PDB file of C-alpha atoms and ligand atoms in Angstrom:
ATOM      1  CA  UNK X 126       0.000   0.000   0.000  1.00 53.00           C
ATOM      2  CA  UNK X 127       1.981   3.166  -1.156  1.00 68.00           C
ATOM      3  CA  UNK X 128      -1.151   5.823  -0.589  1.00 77.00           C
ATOM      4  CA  UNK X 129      -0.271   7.434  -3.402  1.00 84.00           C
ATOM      5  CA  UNK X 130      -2.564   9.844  -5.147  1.00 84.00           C
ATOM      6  CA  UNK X 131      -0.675   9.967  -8.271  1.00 88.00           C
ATOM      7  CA  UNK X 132      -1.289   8.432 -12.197  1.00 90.00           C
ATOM      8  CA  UNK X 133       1.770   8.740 -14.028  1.00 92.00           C
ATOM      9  CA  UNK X 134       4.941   9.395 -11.330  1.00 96.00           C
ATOM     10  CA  UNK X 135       5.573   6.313  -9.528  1.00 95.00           C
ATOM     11  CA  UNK X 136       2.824   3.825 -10.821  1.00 93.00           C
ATOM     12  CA  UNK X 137       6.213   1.472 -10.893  1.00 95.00           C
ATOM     13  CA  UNK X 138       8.384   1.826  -7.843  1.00 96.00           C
ATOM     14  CA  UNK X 139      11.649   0.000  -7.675  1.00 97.00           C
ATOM     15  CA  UNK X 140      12.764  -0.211  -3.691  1.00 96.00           C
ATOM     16  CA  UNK X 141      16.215  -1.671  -3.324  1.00 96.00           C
ATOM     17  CA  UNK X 142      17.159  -2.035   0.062  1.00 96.00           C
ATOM     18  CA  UNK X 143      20.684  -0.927  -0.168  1.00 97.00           C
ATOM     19  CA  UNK X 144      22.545   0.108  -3.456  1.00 97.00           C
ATOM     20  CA  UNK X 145      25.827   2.106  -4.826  1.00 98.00           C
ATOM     21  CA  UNK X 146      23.742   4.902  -5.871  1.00 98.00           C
ATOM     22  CA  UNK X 147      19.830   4.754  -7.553  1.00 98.00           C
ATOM     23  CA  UNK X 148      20.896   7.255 -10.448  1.00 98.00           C
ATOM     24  CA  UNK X 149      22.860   4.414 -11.367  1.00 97.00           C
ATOM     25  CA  UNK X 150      20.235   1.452 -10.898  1.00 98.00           C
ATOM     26  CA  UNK X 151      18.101   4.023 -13.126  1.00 98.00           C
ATOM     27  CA  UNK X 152      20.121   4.716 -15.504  1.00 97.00           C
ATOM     28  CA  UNK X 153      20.024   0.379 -16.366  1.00 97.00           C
ATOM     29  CA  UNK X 154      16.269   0.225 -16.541  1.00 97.00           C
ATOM     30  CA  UNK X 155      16.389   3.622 -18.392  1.00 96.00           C
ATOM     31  CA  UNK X 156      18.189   1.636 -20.953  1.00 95.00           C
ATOM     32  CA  UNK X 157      15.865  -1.135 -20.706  1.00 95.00           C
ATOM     33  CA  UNK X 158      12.703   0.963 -21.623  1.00 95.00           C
ATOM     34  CA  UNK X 159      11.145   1.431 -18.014  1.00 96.00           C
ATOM     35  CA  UNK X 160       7.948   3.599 -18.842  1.00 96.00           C
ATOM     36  CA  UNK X 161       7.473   7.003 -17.941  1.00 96.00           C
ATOM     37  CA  UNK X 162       7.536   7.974 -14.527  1.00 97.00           C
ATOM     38  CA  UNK X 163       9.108   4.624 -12.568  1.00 98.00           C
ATOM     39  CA  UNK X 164      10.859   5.664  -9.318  1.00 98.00           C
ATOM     40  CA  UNK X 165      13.644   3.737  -7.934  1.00 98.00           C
ATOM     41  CA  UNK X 166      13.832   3.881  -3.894  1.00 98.00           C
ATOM     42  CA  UNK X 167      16.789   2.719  -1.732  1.00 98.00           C
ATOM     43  CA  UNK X 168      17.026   2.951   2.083  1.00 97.00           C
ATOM     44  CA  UNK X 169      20.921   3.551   1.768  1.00 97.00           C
ATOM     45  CA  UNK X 170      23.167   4.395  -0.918  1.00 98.00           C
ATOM     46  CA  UNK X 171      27.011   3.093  -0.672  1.00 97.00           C
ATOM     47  CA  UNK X 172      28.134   5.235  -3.442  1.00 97.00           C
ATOM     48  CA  UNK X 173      25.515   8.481  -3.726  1.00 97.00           C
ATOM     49  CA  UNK X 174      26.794  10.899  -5.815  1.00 96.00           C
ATOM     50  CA  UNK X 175      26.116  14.399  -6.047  1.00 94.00           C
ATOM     51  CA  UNK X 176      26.970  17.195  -8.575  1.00 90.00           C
ATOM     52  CA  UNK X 177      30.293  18.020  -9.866  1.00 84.00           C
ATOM     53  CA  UNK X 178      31.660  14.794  -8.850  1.00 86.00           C
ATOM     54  CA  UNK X 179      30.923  15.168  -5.104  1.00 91.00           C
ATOM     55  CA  UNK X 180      30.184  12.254  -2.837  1.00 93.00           C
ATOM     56  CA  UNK X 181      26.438  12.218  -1.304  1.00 96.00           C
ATOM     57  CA  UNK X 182      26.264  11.256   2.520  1.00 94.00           C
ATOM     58  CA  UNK X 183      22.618   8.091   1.969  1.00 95.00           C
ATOM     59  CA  UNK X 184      22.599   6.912   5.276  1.00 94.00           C
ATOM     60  CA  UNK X 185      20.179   4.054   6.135  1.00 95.00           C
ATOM     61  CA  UNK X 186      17.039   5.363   6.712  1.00 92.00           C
ATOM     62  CA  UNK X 187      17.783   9.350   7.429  1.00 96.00           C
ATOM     63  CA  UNK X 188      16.697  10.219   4.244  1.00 97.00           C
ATOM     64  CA  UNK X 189      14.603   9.668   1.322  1.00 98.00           C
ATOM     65  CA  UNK X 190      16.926   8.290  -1.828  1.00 98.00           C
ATOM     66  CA  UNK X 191      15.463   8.470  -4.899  1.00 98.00           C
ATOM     67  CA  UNK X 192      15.765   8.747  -8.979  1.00 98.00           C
ATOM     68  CA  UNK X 193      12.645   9.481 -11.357  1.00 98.00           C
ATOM     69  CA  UNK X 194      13.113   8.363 -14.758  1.00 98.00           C
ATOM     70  CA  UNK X 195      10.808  10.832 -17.331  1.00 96.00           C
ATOM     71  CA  UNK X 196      10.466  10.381 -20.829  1.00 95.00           C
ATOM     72  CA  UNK X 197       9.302  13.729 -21.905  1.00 92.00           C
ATOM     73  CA  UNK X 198       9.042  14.662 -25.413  1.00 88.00           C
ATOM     74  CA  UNK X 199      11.382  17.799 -25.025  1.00 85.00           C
ATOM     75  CA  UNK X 200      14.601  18.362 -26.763  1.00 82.00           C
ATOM     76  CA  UNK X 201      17.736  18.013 -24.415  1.00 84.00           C
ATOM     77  CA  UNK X 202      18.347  21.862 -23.740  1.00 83.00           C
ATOM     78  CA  UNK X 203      15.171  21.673 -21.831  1.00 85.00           C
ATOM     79  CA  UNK X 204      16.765  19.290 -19.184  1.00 85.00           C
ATOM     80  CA  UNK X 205      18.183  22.218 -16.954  1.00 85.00           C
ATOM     81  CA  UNK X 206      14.292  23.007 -16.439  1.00 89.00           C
ATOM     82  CA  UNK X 207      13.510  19.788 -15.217  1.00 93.00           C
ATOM     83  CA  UNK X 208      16.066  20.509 -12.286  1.00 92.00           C
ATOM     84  CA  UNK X 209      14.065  23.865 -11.339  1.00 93.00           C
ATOM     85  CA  UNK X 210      10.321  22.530 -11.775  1.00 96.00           C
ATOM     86  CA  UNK X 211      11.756  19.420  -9.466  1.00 97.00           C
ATOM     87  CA  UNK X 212      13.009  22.467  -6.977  1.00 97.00           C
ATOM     88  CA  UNK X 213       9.808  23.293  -6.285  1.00 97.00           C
ATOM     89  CA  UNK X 214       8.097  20.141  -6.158  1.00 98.00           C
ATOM     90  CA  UNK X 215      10.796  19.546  -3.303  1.00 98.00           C
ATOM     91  CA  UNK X 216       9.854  23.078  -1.180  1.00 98.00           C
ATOM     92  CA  UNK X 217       6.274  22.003  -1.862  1.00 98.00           C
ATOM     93  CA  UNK X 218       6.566  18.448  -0.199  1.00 98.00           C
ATOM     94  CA  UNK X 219       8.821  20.402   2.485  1.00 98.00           C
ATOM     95  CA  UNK X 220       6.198  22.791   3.348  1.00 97.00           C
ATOM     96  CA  UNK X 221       3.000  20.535   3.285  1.00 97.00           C
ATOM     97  CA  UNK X 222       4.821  17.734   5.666  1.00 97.00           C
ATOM     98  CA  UNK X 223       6.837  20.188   7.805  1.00 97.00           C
ATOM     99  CA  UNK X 224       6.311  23.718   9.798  1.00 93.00           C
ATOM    100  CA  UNK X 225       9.234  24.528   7.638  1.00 98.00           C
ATOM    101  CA  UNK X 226       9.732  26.970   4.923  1.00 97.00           C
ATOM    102  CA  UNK X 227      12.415  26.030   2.427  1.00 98.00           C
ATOM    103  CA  UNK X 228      14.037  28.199   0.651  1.00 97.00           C
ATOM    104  CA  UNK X 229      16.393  27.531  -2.937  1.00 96.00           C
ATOM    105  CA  UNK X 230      19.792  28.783  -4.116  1.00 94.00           C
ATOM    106  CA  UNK X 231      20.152  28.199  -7.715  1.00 90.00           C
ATOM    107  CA  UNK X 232      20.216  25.995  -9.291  1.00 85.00           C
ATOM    108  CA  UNK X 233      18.869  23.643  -7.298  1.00 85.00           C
ATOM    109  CA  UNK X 234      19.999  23.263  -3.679  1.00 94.00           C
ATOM    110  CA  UNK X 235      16.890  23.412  -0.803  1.00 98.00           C
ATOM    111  CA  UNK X 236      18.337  25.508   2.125  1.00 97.00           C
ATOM    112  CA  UNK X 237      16.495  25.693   5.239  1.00 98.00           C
ATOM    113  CA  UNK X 238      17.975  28.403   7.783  1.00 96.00           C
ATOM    114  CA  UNK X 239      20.539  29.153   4.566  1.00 94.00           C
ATOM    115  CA  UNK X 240      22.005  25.305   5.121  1.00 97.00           C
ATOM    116  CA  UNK X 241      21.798  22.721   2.554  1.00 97.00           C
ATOM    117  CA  UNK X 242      19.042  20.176   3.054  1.00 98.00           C
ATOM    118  CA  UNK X 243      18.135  18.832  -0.416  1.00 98.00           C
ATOM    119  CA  UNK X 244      20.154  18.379  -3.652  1.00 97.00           C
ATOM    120  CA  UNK X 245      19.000  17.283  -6.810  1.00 97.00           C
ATOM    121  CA  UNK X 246      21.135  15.748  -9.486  1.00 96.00           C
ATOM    122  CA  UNK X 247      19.311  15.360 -13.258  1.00 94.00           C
ATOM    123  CA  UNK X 248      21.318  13.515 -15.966  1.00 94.00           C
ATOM    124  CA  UNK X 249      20.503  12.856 -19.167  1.00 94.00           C
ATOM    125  CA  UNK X 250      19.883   9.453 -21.481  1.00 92.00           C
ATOM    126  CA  UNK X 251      19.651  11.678 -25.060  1.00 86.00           C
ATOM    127  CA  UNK X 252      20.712  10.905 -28.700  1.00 83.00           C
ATOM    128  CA  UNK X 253      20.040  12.422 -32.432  1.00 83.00           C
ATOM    129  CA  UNK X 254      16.004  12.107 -31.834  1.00 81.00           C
ATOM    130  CA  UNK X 255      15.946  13.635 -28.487  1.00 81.00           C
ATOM    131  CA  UNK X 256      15.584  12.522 -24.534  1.00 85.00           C
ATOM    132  CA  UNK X 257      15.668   8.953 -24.287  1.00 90.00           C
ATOM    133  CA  UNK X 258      15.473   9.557 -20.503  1.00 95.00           C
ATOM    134  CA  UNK X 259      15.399  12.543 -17.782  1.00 96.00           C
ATOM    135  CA  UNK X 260      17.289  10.628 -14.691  1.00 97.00           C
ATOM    136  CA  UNK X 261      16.311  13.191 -11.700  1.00 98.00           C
ATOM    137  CA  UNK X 262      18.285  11.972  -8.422  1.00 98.00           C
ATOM    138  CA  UNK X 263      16.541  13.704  -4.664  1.00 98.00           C
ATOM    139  CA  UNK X 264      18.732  13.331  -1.866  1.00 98.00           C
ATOM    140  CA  UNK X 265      16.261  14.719   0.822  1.00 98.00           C
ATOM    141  CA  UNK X 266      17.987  14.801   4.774  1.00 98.00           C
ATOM    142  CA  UNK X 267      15.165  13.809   7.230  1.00 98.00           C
ATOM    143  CA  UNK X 268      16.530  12.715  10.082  1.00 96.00           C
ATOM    144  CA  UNK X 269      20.417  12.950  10.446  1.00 96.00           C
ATOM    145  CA  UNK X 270      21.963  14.765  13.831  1.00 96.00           C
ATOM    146  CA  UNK X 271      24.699  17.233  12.841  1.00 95.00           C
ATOM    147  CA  UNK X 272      27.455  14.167  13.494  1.00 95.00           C
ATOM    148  CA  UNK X 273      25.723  12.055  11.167  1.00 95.00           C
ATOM    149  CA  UNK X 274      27.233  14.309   8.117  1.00 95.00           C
ATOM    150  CA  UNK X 275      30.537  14.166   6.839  1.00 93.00           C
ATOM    151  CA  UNK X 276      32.914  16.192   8.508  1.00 94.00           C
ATOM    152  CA  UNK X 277      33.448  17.670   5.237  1.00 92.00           C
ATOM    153  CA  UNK X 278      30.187  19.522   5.168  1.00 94.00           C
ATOM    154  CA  UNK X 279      28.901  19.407   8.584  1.00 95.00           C
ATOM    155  CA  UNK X 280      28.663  23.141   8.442  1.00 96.00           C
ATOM    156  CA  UNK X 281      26.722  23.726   5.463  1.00 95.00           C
ATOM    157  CA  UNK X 282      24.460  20.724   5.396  1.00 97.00           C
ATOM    158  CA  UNK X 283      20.874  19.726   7.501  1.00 98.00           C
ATOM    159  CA  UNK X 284      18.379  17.971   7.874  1.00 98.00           C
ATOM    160  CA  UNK X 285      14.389  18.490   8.361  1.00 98.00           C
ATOM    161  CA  UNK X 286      14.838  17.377  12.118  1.00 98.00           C
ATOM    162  CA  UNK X 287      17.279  19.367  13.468  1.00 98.00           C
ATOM    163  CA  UNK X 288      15.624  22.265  11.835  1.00 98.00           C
ATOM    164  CA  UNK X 289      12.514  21.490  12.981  1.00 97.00           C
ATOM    165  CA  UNK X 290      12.999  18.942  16.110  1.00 96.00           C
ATOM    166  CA  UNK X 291      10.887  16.748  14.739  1.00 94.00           C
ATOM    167  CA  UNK X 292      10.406  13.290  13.076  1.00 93.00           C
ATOM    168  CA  UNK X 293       8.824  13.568   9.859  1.00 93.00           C
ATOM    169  CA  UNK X 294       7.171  10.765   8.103  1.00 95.00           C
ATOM    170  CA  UNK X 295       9.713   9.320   5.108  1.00 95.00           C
ATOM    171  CA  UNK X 296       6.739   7.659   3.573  1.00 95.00           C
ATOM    172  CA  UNK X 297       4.771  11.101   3.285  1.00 96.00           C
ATOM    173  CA  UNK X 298       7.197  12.894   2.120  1.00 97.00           C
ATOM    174  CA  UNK X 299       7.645  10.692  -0.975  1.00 97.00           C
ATOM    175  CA  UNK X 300       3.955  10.414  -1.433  1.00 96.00           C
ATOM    176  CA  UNK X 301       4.097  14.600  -1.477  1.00 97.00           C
ATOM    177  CA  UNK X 302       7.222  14.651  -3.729  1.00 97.00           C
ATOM    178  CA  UNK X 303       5.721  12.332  -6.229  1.00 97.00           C
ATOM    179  CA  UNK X 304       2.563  14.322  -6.172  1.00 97.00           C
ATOM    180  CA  UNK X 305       4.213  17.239  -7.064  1.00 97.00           C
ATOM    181  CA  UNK X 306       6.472  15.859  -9.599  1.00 97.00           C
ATOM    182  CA  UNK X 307       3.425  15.080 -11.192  1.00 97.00           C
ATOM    183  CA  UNK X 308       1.463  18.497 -11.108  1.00 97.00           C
ATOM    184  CA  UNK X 309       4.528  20.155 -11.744  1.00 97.00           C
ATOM    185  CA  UNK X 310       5.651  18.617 -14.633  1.00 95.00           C
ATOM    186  CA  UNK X 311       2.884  18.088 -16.284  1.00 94.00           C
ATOM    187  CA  UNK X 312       2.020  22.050 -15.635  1.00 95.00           C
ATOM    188  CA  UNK X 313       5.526  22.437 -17.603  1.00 93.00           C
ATOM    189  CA  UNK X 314       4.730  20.029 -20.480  1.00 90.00           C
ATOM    190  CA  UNK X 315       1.623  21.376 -21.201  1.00 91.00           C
ATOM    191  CA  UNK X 316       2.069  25.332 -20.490  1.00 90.00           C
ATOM    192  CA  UNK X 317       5.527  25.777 -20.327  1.00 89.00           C
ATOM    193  CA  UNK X 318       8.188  27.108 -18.173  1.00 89.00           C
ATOM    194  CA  UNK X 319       6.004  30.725 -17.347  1.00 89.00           C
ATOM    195  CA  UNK X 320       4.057  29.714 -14.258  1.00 91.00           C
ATOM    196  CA  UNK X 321       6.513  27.436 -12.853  1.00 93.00           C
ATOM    197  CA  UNK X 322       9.374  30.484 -12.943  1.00 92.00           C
ATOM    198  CA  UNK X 323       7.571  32.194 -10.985  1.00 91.00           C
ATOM    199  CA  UNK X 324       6.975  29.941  -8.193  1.00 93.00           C
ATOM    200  CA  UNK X 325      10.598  28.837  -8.598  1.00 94.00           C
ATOM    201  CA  UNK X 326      11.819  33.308  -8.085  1.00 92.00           C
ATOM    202  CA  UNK X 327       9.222  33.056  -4.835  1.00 93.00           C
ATOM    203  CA  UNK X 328      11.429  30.139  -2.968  1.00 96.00           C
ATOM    204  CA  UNK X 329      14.704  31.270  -4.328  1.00 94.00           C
ATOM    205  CA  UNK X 330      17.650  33.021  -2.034  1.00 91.00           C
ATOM    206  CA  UNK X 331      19.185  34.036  -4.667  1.00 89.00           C
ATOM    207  CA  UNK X 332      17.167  36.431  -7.401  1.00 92.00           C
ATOM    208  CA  UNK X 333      17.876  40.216  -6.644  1.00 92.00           C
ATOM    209  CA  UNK X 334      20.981  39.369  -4.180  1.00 93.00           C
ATOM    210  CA  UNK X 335      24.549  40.108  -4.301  1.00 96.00           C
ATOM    211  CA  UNK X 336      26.617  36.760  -5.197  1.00 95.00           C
ATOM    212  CA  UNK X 337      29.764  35.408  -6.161  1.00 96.00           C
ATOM    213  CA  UNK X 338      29.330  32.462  -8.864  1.00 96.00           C
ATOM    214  CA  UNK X 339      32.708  30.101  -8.832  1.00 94.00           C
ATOM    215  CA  UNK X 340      32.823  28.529 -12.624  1.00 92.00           C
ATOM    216  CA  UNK X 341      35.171  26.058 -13.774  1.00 89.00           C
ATOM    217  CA  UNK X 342      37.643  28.627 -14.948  1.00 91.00           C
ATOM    218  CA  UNK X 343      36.696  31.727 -13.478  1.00 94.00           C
ATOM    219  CA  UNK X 344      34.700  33.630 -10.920  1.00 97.00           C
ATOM    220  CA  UNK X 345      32.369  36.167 -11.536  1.00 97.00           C
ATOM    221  CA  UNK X 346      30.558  38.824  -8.808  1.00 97.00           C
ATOM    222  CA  UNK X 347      27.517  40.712  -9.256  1.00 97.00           C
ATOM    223  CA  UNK X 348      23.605  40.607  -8.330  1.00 97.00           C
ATOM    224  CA  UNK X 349      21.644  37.419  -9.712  1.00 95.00           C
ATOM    225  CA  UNK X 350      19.025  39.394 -11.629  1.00 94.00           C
ATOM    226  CA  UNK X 351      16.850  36.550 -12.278  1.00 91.00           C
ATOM    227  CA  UNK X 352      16.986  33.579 -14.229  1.00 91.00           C
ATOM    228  CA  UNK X 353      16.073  32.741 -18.010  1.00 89.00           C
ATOM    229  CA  UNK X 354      13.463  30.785 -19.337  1.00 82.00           C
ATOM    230  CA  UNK X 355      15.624  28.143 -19.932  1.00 79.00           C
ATOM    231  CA  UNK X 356      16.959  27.990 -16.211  1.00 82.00           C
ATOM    232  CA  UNK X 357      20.117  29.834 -16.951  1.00 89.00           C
ATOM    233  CA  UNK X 358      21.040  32.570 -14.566  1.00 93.00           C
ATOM    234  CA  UNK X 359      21.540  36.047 -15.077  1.00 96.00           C
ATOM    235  CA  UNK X 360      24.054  37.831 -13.535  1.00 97.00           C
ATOM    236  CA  UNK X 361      25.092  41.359 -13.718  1.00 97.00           C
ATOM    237  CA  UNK X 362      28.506  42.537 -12.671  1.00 97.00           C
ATOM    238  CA  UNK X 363      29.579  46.192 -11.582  1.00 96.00           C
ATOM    239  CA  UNK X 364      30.901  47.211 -14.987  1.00 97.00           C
ATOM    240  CA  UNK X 365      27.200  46.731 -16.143  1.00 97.00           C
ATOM    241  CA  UNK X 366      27.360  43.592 -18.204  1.00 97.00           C
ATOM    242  CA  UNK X 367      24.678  40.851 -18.170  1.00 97.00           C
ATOM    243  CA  UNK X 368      26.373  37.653 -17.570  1.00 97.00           C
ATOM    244  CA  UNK X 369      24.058  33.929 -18.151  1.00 95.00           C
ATOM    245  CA  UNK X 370      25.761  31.454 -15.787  1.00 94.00           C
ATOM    246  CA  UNK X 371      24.828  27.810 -17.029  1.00 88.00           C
ATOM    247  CA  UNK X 372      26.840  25.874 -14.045  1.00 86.00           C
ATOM    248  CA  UNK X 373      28.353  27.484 -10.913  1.00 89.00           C
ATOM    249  CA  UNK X 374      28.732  27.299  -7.358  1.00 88.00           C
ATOM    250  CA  UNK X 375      26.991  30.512  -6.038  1.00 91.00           C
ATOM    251  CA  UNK X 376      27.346  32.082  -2.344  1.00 89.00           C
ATOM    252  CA  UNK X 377      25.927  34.918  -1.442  1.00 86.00           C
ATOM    253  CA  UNK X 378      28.508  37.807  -0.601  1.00 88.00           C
ATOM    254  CA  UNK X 379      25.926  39.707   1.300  1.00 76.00           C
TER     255      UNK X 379
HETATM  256  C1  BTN H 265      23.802  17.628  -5.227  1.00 88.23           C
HETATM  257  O1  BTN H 265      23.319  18.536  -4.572  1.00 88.23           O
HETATM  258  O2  BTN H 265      25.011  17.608  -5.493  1.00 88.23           O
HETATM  259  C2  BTN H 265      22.893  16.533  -5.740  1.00 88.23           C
HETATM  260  C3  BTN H 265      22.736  15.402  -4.776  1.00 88.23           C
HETATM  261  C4  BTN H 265      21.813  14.318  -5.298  1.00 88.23           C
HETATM  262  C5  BTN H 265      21.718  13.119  -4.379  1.00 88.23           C
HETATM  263  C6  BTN H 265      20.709  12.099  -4.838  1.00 88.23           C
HETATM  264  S1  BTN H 265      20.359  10.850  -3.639  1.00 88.23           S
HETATM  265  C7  BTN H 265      19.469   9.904  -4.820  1.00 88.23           C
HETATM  266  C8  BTN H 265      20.238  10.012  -6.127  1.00 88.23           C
HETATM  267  N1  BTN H 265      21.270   8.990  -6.205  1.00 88.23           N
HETATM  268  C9  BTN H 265      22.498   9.531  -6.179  1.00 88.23           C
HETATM  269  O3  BTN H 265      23.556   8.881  -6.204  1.00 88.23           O
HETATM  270  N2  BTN H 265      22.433  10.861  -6.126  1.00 88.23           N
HETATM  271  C10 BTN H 265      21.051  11.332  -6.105  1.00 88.23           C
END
């Protein structure tokens, strides 16, 4: 009995009780031809990976682990959008579970009290016709203690408890997430981006604030003016230039 309220996210759910990582197990049924919308669901990840090559802390059971494999009909330059509309799918479960009120710092990291307590990693299955498959990882933090995190980022990273001192319910918050994946993305299917940015501007940290964005080969300082329609942030520096940042570590320098 999953209680979920959805028809197309999650009408197949793959639960694995322990595996390397789930973007990984998704990736292989990806391949396969899984349909549209299968979620795969681990209690503990021995491998999670994050973005830009980072390591994931998946404990058993402190979080919710999971990859949503979407076939949408989109070309691949769409796929950055994907990442947003999941954003706020994951402030949406957030704030219908919790007391809390997440906030997100583009692209897609969920703060809470300006720490980390979601990421979200999308890859892509694509060749010459298109998206074969939209692979979106959520590493949600429910119910770690501040030693449960790597030293590494014990500063920057939380969880829903020790922001709000209390347990909440793993097996609502999926049922919430999926729900949302499912209005959400389906909103952005069938009206585009418009609505969806925004709701996405509302939660974010990050629109009309001074930041510093660290690239790959440089780093650039100005205020985030907003972002595109195709997810790509603008940033203007002092000398007056508009700047779109497509992938960057941002802090705020305010
Ligand atoms: C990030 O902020 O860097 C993204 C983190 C994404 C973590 C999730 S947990 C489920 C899925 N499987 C993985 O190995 N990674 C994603």
């Amino acid at each position: 009995q999953t209680g979920l309220k959805t028809k197309r996210i999650g009408q197949k759910i793959d639960y694995i009780e322990s595996c390397p990582s789930t973007q990984i197990i998704a990736h292989q049924l990806a391949q396969e031809g899984t349909p549209d919308g299968t979620v795969v669901l681990t209690e503990a990840q021995t491998a999670g990976r994050g973005r830009m090559a980072r390591k994931w802390d998946s404990a058993a059971g402190k979080g919710v682990w999971m990859s949503i494999i979407l076939r949408p009909d989109v070309v691949p330059q769409k796929a950055p959008q994907f990442t947003l509309v999941t954003a706020v799918a994951v402030v949406r479960a957030i704030e219908e579970v919790t007391k809390l009120q997440p906030k997100i710092k583009w692209p897609n990291d969920i703060l809470l009290n300006g720490k980390k307590c979601t990421g979200i990693l999308t890859e892509l299955q694509s060749d010459a016709d298109g998206i074969q498959a939209l692979i979106i990882g959520i590493g949600l933090n429910i119910n770690q203690e501040k030693e449960d995190f790597d030293p590494e980022v014990r500063d920057i990273a939380t969880s829903l408890k020790m922001e709000s001192g209390e347990m909440a319910s793993r097996q609502k918050l999926v049922q919430s997430l999926l729900y949302y994946m499912e209005i959400y993305t389906q909103m952005y299917i069938e009206e585009g981006f418009g609505m969806l940015k925004i709701l996405w501007e509302s939660y974010s940290t990050t629109i009309g604030q001074p930041v510093r964005a660290r690239m790959t080969n440089q780093t650039l300082e100005g205020i985030a003016e907003g972002i595109t329609d195709d997810g790509v942030l603008q940033l203007r520096t002092a000398d007056g230039k508009l700047h779109g940042i497509y992938s960057a570590d941002i802090e705020m320098t305010d």
